Each structure stands twice: as structure tokens, then as C-alpha cells.
XYZ file of C-alpha atoms in Angstrom:
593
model
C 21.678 -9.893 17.660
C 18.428 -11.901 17.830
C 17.669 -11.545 14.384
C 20.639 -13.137 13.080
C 21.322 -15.233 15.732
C 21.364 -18.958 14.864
C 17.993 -21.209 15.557
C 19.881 -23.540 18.821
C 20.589 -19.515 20.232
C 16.849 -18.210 19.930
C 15.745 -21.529 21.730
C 18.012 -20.810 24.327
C 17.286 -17.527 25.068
C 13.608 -18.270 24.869
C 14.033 -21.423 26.930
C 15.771 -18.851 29.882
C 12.686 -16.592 29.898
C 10.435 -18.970 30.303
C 12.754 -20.659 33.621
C 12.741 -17.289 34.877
C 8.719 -16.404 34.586
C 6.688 -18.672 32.894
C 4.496 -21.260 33.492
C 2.912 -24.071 31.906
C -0.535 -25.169 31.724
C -0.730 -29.131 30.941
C -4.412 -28.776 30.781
C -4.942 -25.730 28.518
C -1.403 -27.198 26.797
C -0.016 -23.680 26.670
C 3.353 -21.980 28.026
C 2.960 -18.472 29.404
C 5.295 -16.335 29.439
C 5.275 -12.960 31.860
C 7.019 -9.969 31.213
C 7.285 -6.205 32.225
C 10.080 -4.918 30.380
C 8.967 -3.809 26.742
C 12.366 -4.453 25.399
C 12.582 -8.166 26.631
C 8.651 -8.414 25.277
C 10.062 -7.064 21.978
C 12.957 -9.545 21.817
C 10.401 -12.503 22.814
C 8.436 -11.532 19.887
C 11.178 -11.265 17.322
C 12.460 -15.046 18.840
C 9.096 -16.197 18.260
C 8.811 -14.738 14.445
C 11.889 -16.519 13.618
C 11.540 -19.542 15.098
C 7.822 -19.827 13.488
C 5.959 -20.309 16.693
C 2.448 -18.965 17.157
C 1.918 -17.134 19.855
C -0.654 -14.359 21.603
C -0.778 -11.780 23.642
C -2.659 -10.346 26.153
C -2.134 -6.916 28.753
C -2.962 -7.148 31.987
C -1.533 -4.036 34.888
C 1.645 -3.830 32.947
C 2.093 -6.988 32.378
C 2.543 -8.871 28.800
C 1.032 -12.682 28.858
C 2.635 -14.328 26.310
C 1.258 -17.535 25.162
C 2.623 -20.387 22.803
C 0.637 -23.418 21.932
C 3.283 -23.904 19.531
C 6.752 -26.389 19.515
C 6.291 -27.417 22.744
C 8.281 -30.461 22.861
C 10.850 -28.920 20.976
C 10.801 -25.813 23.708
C 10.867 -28.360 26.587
C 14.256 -30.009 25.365
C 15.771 -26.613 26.487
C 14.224 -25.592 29.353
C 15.492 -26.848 32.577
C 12.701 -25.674 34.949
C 9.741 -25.596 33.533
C 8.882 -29.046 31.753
C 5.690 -30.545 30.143
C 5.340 -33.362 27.563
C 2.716 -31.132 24.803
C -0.807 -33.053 24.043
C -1.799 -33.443 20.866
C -3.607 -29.959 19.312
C -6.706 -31.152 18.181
C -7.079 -26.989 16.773
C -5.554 -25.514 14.417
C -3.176 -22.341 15.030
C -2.721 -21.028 11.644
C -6.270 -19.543 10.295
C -7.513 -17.341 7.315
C -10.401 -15.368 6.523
C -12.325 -17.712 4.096
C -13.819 -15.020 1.885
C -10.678 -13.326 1.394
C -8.918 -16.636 0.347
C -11.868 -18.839 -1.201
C -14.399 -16.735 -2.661
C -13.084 -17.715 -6.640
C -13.768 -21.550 -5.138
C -17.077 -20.715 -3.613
C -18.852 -23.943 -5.779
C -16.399 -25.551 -7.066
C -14.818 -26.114 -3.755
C -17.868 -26.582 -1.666
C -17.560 -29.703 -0.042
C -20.476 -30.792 1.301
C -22.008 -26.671 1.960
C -18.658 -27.122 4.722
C -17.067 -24.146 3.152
C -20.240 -22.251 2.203
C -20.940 -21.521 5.355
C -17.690 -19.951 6.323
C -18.250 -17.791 3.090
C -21.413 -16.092 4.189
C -20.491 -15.925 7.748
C -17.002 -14.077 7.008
C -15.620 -16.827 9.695
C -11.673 -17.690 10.048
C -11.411 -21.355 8.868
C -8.169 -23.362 9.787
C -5.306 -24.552 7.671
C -6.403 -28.007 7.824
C -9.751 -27.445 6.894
C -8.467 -25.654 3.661
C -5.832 -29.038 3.245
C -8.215 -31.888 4.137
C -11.697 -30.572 2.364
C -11.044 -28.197 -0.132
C -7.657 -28.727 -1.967
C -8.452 -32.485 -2.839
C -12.041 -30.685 -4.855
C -9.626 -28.510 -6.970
C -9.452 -29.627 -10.497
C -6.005 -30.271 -12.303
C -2.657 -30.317 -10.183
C -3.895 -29.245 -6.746
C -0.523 -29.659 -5.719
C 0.794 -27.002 -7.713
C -1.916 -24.364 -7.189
C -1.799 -21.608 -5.388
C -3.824 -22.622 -2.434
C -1.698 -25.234 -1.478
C 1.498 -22.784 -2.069
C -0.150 -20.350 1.056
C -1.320 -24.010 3.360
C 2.419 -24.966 2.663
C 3.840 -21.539 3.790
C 4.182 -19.932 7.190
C 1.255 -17.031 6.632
C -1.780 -16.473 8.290
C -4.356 -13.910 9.023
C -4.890 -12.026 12.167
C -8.729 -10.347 13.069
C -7.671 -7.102 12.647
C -9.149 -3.613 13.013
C -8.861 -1.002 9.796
C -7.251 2.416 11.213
C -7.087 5.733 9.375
C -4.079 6.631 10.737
C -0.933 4.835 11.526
C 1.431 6.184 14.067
C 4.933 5.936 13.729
C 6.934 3.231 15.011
C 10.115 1.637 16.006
C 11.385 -0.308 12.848
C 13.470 -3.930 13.615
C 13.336 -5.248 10.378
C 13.213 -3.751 6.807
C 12.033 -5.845 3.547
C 13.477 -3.598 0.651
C 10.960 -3.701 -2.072
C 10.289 -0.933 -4.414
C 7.794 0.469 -2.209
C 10.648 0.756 0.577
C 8.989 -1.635 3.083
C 9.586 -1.904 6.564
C 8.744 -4.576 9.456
C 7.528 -2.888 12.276
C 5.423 -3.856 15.378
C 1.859 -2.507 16.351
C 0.879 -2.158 20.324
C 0.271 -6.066 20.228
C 3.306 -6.746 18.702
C 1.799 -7.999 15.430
C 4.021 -7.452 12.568
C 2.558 -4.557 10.279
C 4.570 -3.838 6.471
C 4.326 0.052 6.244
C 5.878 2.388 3.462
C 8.569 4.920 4.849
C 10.245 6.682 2.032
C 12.190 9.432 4.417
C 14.128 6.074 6.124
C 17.518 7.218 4.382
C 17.128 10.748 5.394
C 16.639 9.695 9.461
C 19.039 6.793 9.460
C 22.035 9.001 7.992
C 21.436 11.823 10.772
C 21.351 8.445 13.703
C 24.493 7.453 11.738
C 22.807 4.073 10.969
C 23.842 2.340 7.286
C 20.459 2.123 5.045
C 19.867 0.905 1.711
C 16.367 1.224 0.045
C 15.233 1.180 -3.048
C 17.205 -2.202 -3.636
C 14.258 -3.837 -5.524
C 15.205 -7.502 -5.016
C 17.295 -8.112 -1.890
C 15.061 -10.126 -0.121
C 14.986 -13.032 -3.327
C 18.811 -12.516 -3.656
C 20.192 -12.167 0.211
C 19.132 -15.486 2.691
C 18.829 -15.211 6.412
C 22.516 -15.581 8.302
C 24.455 -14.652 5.164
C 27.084 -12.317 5.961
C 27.165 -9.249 3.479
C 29.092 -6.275 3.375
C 26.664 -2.874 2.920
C 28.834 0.131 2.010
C 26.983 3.894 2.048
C 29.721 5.971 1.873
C 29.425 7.324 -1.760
C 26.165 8.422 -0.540
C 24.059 8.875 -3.570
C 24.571 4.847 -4.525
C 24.698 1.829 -2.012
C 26.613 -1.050 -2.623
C 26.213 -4.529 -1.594
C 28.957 -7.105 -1.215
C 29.319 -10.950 -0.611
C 30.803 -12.060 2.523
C 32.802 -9.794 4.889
C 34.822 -6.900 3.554
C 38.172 -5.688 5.092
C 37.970 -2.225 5.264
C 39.956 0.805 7.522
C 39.168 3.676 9.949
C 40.579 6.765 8.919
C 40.690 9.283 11.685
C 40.773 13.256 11.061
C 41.934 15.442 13.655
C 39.469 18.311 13.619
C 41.681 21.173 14.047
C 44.111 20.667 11.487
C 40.863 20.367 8.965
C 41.225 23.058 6.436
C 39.653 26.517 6.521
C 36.941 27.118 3.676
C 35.742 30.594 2.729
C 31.790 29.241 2.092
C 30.422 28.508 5.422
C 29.694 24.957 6.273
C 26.365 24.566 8.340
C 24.159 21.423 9.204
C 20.774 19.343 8.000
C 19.317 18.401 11.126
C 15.934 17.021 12.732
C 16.382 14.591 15.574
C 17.099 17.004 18.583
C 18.510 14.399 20.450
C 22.086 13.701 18.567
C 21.612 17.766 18.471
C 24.844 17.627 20.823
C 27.192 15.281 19.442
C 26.560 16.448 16.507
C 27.611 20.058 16.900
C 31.363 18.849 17.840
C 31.547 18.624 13.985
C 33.221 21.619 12.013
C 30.436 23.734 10.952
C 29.006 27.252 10.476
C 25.695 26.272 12.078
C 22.644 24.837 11.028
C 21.000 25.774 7.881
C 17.967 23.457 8.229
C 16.516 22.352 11.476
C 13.134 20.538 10.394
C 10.090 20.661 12.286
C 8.926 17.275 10.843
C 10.695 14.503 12.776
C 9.761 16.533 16.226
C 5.935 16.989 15.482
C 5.984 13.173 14.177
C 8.226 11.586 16.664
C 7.260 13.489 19.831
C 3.983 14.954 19.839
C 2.552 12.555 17.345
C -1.129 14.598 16.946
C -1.954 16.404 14.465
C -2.046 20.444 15.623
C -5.746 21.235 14.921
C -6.859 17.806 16.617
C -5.296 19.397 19.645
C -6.610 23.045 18.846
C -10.420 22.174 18.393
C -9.968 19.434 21.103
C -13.413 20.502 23.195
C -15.240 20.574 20.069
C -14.097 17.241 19.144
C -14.802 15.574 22.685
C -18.096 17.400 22.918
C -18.870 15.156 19.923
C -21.630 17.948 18.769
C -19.142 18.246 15.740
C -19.288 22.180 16.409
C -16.420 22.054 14.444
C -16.104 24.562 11.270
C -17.871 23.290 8.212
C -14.536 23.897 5.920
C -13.035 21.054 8.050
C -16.098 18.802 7.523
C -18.018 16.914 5.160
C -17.448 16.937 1.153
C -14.150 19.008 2.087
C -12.596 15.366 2.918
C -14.431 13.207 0.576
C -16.685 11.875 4.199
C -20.299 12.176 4.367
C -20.282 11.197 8.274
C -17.722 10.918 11.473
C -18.432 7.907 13.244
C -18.124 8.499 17.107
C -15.968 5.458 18.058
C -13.499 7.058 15.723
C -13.779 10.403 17.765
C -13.508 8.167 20.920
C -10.558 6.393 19.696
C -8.930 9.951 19.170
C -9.979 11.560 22.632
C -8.339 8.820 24.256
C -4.933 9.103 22.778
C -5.121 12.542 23.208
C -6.126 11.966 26.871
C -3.320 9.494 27.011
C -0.767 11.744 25.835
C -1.137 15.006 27.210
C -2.381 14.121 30.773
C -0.290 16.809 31.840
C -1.857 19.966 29.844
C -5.056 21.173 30.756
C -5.155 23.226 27.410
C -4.131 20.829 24.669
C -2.469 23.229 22.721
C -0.281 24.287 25.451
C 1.009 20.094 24.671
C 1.686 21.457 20.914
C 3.418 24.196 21.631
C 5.777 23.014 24.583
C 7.171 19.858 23.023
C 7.778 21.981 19.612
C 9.180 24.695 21.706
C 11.636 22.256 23.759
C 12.615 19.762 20.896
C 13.608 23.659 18.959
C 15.544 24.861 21.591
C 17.497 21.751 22.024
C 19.087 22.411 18.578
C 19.236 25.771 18.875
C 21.095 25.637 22.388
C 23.672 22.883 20.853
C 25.062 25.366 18.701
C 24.410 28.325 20.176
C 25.476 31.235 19.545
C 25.804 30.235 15.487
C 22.536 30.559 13.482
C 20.209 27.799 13.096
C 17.650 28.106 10.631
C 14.219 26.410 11.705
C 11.966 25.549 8.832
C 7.964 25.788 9.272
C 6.204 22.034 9.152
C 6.317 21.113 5.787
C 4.126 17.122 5.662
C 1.735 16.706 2.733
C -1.511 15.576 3.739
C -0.286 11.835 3.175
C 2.038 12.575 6.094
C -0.419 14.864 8.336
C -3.639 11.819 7.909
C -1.153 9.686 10.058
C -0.772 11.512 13.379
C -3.497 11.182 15.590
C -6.659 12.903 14.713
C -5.253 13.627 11.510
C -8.138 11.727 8.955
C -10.696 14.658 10.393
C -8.689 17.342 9.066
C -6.625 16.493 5.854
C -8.001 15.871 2.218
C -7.189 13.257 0.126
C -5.071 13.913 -2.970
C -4.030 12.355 -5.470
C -0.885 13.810 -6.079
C 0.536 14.951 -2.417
C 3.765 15.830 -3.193
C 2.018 18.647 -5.167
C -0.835 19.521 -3.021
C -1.637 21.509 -0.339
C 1.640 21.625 1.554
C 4.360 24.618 2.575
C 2.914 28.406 2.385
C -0.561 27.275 1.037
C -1.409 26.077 4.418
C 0.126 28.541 6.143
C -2.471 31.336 5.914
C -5.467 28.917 4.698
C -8.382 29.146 7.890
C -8.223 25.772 7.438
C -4.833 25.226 8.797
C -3.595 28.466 10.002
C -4.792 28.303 13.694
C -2.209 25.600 13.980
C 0.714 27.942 11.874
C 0.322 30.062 14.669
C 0.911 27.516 17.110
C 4.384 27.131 15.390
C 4.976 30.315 15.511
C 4.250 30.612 19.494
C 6.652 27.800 19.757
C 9.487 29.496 18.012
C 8.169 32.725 19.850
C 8.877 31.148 23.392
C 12.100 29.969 22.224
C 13.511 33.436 21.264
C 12.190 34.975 24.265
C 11.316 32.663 27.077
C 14.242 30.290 26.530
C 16.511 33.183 25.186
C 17.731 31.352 22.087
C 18.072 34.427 19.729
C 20.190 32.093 17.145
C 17.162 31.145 15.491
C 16.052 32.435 12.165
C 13.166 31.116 10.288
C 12.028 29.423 6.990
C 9.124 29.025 4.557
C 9.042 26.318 2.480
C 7.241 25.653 -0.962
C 6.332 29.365 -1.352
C 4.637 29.062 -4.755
C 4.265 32.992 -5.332
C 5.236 36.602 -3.663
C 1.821 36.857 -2.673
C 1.661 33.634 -0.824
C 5.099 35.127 0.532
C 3.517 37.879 1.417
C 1.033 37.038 3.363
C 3.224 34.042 5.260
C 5.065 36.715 6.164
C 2.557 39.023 7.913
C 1.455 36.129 10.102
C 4.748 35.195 11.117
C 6.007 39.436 12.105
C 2.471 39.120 14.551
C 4.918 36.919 16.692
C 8.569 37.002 15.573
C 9.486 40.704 15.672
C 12.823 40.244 14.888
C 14.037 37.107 13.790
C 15.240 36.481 9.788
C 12.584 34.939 7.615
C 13.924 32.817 4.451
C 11.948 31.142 1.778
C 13.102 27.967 0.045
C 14.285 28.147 -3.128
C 12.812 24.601 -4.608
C 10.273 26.025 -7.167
C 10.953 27.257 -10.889
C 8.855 30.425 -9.808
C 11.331 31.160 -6.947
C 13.640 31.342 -9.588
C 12.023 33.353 -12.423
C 10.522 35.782 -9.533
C 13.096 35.896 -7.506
C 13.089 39.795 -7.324
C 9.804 39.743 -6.040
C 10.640 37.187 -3.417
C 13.727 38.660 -1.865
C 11.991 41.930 -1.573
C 10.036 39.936 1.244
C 12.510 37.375 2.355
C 16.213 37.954 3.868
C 16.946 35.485 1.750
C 16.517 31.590 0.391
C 17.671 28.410 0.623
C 17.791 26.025 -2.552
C 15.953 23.298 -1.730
C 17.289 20.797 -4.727
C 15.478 18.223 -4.142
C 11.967 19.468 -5.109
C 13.745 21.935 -7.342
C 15.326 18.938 -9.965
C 11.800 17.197 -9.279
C 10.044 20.319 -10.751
C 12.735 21.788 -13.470
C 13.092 18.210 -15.177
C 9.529 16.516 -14.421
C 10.170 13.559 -12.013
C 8.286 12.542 -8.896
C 11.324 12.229 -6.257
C 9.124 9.119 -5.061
C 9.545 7.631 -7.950
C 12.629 5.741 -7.768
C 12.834 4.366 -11.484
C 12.962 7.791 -13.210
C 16.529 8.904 -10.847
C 18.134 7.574 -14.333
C 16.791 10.173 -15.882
C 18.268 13.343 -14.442
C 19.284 14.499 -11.162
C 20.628 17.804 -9.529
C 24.207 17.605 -11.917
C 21.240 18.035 -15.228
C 22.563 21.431 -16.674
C 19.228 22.672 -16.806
C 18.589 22.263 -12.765
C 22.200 23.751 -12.611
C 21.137 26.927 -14.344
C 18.327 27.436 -12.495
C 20.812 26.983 -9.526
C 23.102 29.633 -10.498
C 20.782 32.174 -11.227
C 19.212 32.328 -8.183
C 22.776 32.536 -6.230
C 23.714 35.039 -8.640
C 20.667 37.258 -8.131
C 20.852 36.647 -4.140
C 24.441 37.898 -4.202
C 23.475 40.999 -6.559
C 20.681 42.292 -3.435
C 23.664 41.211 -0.604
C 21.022 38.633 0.443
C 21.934 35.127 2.181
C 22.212 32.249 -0.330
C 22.556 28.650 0.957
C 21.412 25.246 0.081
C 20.062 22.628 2.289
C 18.872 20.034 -0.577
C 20.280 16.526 -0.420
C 22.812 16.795 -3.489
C 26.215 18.280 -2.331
C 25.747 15.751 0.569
C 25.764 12.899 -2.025
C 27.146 14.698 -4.949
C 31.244 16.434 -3.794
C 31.518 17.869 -7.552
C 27.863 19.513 -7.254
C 29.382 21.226 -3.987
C 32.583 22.206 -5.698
C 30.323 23.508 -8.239
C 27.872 25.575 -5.629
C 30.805 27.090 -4.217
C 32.828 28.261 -7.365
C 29.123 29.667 -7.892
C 29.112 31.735 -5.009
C 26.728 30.157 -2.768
C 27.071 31.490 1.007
C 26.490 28.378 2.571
C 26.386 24.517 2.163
C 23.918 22.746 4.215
C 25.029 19.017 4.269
C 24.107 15.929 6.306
C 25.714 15.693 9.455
C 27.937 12.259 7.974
C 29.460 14.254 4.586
C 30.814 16.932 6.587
C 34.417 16.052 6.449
C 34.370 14.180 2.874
C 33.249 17.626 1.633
C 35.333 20.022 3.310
C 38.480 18.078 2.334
C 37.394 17.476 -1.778
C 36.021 21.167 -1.483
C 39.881 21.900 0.092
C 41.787 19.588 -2.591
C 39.747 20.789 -5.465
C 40.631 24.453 -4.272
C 44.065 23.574 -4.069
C 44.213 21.935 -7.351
C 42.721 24.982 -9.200
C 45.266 28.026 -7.362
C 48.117 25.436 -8.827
């Protein structure tokens, strides 16, 4: 609501949180603002962005002090308790870091050795500083140049501290570049632009419309202009002018008709686990580890596994995990300091920090598993690339930088590396106290990006040292699944394609990489052949075939084409469900005439 809400509404609202608890000092010339609620802080930040008023914050015993120097006057005309009349602000509240901003002006721009000094020093100098002494020295139009473009706009620069990692965070307002951009809010409710290219992915399971990917919304759409966002085609948004009528339909789920491939479930967020498992389907073919280890245990697994080493600070860590291994000649304690507290933080309750690992993997698991219970629910093994592991907490002292991520050290290769494996097995006790503790025997298992039947083989050993019984399935997403694929079922129970990677690899184009899609996508005949062989040569051993890859959610012809291959199930996004089973019905219905 507040971020569309007209200007006369925000001051409103703001002007009834401050009558209720806030102050205002006449002599410091600042309103403070007290809060204890994190969502009304949240909303008094987002009031504050809009309305272009500066503001800070401070913590104090659960408290949030928020103070505005800014629009005073203005702020006063609505409030009917707390009044003021604002004194003139002989400082400036909108600062930059001179060297950042001036360093091309250093001379030219040096009014008397003024701005020199704020060069050398690294200092913050004020807007007006920049408008009153160092615009007037620039040569030509000063009017026109850049400089006076940022003066005249609402930026500024906060002091800010560089972190390795970046947690994830609630998002309240998305700028959709081509780097898929997104507005979100550190601890002190700063706003931070982050990249986020699995948005689509998370806000189709939560049900929420997302477009990314758009390229120039933000020049083409203006704030309080009513558009019309339609996702329903799934592969393409579309964006319309103005407000379009549209209507419900309603299915009635028993009358739905019967198909003879089973219908199962992409899910990761075990909370809509639930209400999601009221919709027709066979089960759930891919139950990803991801959005639990990321959204609710937030550490990365070995941080928590060498955790006495690391607070010991005697860096008796192994010497693979150190050093030229990560490009880093040196940790720097306040960086191990900054990690042991978080960790401290989080798992207060867990003496042993893996046991914190292992039970929030374990519950988050078994709260899928139990939703659909007694149907199968396939759980794949963690599957980040080291871009994604470097951003939970503690993550920088264990993961590599590489260039290429996407094809890096990710899936099996980790699995059984001594590098990583000590926190594979953690995974493994998770799913291990699932099956037995919890008694959720629905579960089978997963590998993903299995490059070769050794890798497979070895995976595999690992995972029978703690999951005596349970099914064990490799994704099919890499050419070599497909040309080996004798070698790999005689390890596996079976695979799921994984189409996805699988188009990425057969026809060469990064999946990031948002410009090549026009090349080719999962319908290219080539990625289709690949397809059918493997279903065909899963159905020659009587091993399970399904697909949990994103296409025959977005693509109905690519399912009708899965199906009249022989696949045994179709994995689709909680949302396509019934659009597929009735095109997969028609089209059935269509061909017996």
C-alpha cells in the first residue's frame, strides 16, 4: 500500500506515528521517532524513501530511534500533537565521498586547496559545498555537466562497510534491469541493489506475479501508474496500460481428468508445503534443499562444522580450505569475529553447531515430506555454486572464486571432495533422521550435476553409509547423462531431466544470460532428442523417468510432447498444475478422435 500510496497519504501516516511516539527536539531541530515493531520501522522507512526525507537510525534495547532533520515544516502541517516551527539547517544532509566523485576535478576544481583537502583525507563533503565552490570552476556549460546532474538529484552516499557476504533478505521493491535488480533493506534499513536471478522461481511457488528480465521498465513505467502485469503464459510476461478486466475461472478438483503420466510437484519453501498438496498431484518430484539452507539456517555447513577451529582463531583449520586455495593470502580476525557472532547469534540453542545444520534441514524436509505423505517426494542434495555458497555466513572462508560458476565446482563434485564432504554428510544425517527419527519413509533422494559414473559412484557410497534404503536418482541435465546413460542407471534407480541445464549445455547458452533465450530453448530439436533418448533408455531398464526442469511448466506442447514420449512423471510448478493437466487431457482427447 505505502509504496503506491499518494504523497498527502504517506504524510499522514507518518504524521500519526510521530503523535503516537515521537518527540521533537527544537534545539537539536530533529523529530524522533520510537518504534518496536519491525514492520511499522519498515513502513517508516519506505514513507521516508518516498517522500525524500533524510533520516537515521540508531538501536537502542529494542528500540529503533528514528531521526529526520528533514521537511519539518512540511511534517508539522500534519501533525496534530507534536508541533515545532524547523530552524534553519545551517548543515548539509545530503553528502558524498569526495574522492569517489571529484578525483577527475582534483586541479581544475580546486578552489582555493578547499577541495584538496577533502581529496587526501577521503572526507564526505556536502552538496552545497560541491554547488557553491566547485561547479562555478568547471569550464564550459557547468549547468549541463554531470556534476550538477547528481547535486540536482536525490542521491547520496552513506559510510558504509564492504562485506564478503550478503545474507538474504526481504525484498519491497524490485528495479528490473538486465541484471534483475532488487531493492532490499540491510539491518539499518539502508537501501542495498542486489542481483537475484532465482526471483521468478520463489515468487511462482508464494504465488506472487514477477516479471524480470524486462530491461527498461523503470524509464517506461512512472510511480502511481496503474498497469496490468499478466504471468499466466508463463514462459513470457506481459505488461499492459491501465487496468485490465479479466475473470476467475474456478475448477472443481474432482471432476479434473485422470492422466496416465503421474503429475508430481517442484517445491522448496516448506511453509506453503500444505496448501500446496490440496492440488492434484502424484507427489513431489523435486523438493530442493536450497531455499531451506538459504532462508533458514543461513550459514554455510562447514562454517558450522569447523566452528571451534574458527573461534579458536589459531586457524587450525585444514590447509585445502586456506590460503592460495581461495585466491587469500591472510584471514583478518575481525572478519572471523564478525562470523562467530552471527553464528553465536543464531544457534544460541545448540551446543554443537552442527547439531543447528542438521535440525533445521531435518525439520524444513520433513515438513514437505509429511504434507504429502504417504506419496513420494524426491529430495535433491544442495546444489549452490560457489557464487551462492560465498553469501551465507562464513561462506568467503570456504568457497573459491570462479569465473564461470554455473560450471564449477557444484552438484556431485563436491559431494565426495574433503573439501566439502564433511558437510554432504551432514545432509545426509538430516535426511537420515527424517526417515527414521521422524518416520517419513516417502522420501527418496537425488544427485544433481553428476558429470560421470564414477563421480556417481562414489556419491553413491557416501550416501548407502546413512540411507540404507531409500531410492537414489541422478539428474539428467548433462549431455554425458545422456550418452552414458547405461553406466548411470546401473548406479541410480533412476533420473530426472533437469532441462534447464540440459538446453544450457546441448545448445551452448548460459541460462543467466537472458539475451541468448532467442536463440534456442527446451522445444530446439536437438535438446528434444537428447530428451527422448534418455526416457527411452530409462523405460528399456524399467527405471523411473521424470522431469523436474522448468519447461513443461512454461511450455504445455513440450509436456504433451514428454508424455507421448513416455516420460513417467511431470514435475511442474505448483501454479501450472491445472493448465497442464487439462491441455495434456484435451490434446489426448483430440488425438483418440
Amino acid at each position: 500500500i505505502l509504496m503506491t500510496a499518494k504523497e498527502e497519504a504517506l504524510f499522514n501516516f507518518l504524521a500519526g506515528v510521530i503523535d503516537g511516539d515521537g518527540t521533537y527536539n527544537g534545539r537539536a531541530n530533529r523529530i524522533n521517532i520510537f518504534c518496536s515493531q519491525q514492520y511499522l520501522f519498515e513502513a517508516i522507512v519506505i514513507i521516508l524513501l518516498r517522500l525524500g526525507i533524510n533520516y537515521q537510525v540508531t538501536f537502542n534495547r529494542n528500540i529503533f530511534n528514528i531521526q529526520i532533520v528533514d521537511k519539518l515544516d512540511e511534517i508539522f502541517s500534519y501533525t496534530a500533537r507534536v508541533k515545532g516551527k524547523s530552524q534553519r539547517i545551517i548543515m548539509d544532509t545530503r553528502f558524498f565521498y569526495a574522492k569517489s566523485l571529484l578525483a577527475d576535478l582534483k586541479y581544475r576544481a580546486n578552489c582555493q586547496d578547499r577541495i584538496l583537502s577533502y581529496l587526501n583525507q577521503n572526507l564526505l563533503i556536502d552538496a552545497k559545498k560541491i554547488q557553491n565552490y566547485v561547479i562555478p570552476q568547471i569550464a564550459g556549460s557547468p549547468e549541463n555537466h554531470q556534476l550538477t546532474k547528481i547535486i540536482n538529484s536525490p542521491l547520496k552516499m552513506y559510510r558504509v562497510t564492504l562485506q564478503k557476504k550478503v545474507q538474504k533478505q526481504k525484498v519491497y521493491n524490485l528495479e528490473v534491469e538486465k541484471n534483475h535488480n532488487y531493492l532490499v533493506f540491510t539491518s539499518r534499513l539502508t537501501p542495498v541493489l542486489v542481483e537475484n536471478c532465482h526471483a521468478a522461481i520463489i515468487s511462482r511457488e508464494l504465488g506472487i506475479p514477477c516479471l524480470v528480465g524486462t530491461g527498461k521498465a523503470t524509464k517506461i513505467l512512472k510511480n502511481n501508474q496503474e498497469i496490468t502485469i499478466d504471468c499466466s503464459s508463463g514462459a513470457e510476461g506481459k505488461i499492459f496500460s491501465g487496468k485490465v478486466p479479466f475473470e476467475v475461472k474456478k475448477y472443481e478438483l474432482k471432476t479434473l481428468p485422470k492422466l496416465s503420466t503421474k503429475i508430481s510437484l517442484n517445491l522448496g519453501a516448506p511453509d506453503i508445503a500444505f496448501q500446496t498438496s490440496f492440488l492434484p498431484n502424484d507427489g513431489v518430484g523435486l523438493a530442493r534443499e536450497e531455499f531451506i539452507i538459504a532462508e533458514k539456517i543461513k550459514i554455510h555447513p562447514l562454517a558450522l562444522y569447523y566452528y571451534k577451529q574458527i573461534k579458536s582463531q589459531k586457524f587450525h583449520l585444514p590447509k585445502f580450505l586456506l590460503g592460495k586455495n581461495l585466491g587469500r593470502q591472510e584471514i583478518k580476525k575481525s572478519e572471523l569475529n564478525g562470523i562467530i557472532r552471527k553464528i553465536d547469534k543464531m544457534t544460541v540453542e545448540h551446543k554443537d553447531k552442527k547439531e543447528y545444520f542438521i535440525t533445521e534441514l531435518a525439520e524444513g524436509i520433513a515438513q514437505i515430506a509429511a504434507a504429502f505423505y504417504p506419496k513420494e517426494v524426491i529430495v535433491r542434495f544442495s546444489d549452490f555454486k560457489t557464487n551462492e555458497y560465498r553469501q551465507l555466513i562464513g561462506g568467503s572462508l570456504f568457497e573459491p572464486q570462479e569465473e564461470n560458476p554455473m560450471l564449477g565446482w557444484r552438484g556431485a563434485s563436491r559431494y565426495y571432495d574433503p573439501r566439502f564432504k564433511p558437510a554432504f554428510e551432514m545432509e545426509c544425517l538430516a535426511l537420515k533422521r527424517v526417515i527414521e527419527t521422524f518416520g517419513l519413509n516417502n522420501i527418496s533422494v537425488m544427485v544433481p550435476f553428476c558429470r560421470t559414473p564414477a563421480e556417481g559412484k562414489k556419491v553413491k557410497d557416501i550416501i548407502r553409509n546413512y540411507l540404507k534404503d531409500a531410492k537414489i536418482y541422478v539428474m539428467a541435465e548433462i549431455p554425458a547423462n545422456a550418452l552414458l546413460i547405461k553406466e548411470f542407471l546401473e548406479i541410480f534407480d533412476g533420473m530426472s531431466i533437469g532441462s534447464n541445464d540440459l538446453a544450457q549445455l546441448v545448445l551452448g547458452i548460459d541460462r543467466d544470460n537472458a539475451g541468448l533465450a532467442k536463440i534456442g530453448n527446451e522445444n530446439n530439436e536437438a535438446v528434444k532428442k537428447m530428451i527422448k533418448d534418455i526416457i527411452q533408455a530409462c523405460r528399456q531398464q524399467n527405471k523411473y523417468v521424470g522431469i523436474c526442469g522448468q519447461a513443461p511448466s512454461d511450455y504445455p506442447e513440450f509436456a504433451d510432447f514428454l508424455v507421448q514420449a513416455g516420460i513417467t512423471a511431470l514435475s511442474l510448478n505448483p501454479d501450472s498444475v491445472i493448465k497442464t493437466i487439462l491441455y495434456l487431457s484435451k490434446s489426448k482427447e483430440e488425438k483418440s478422435s
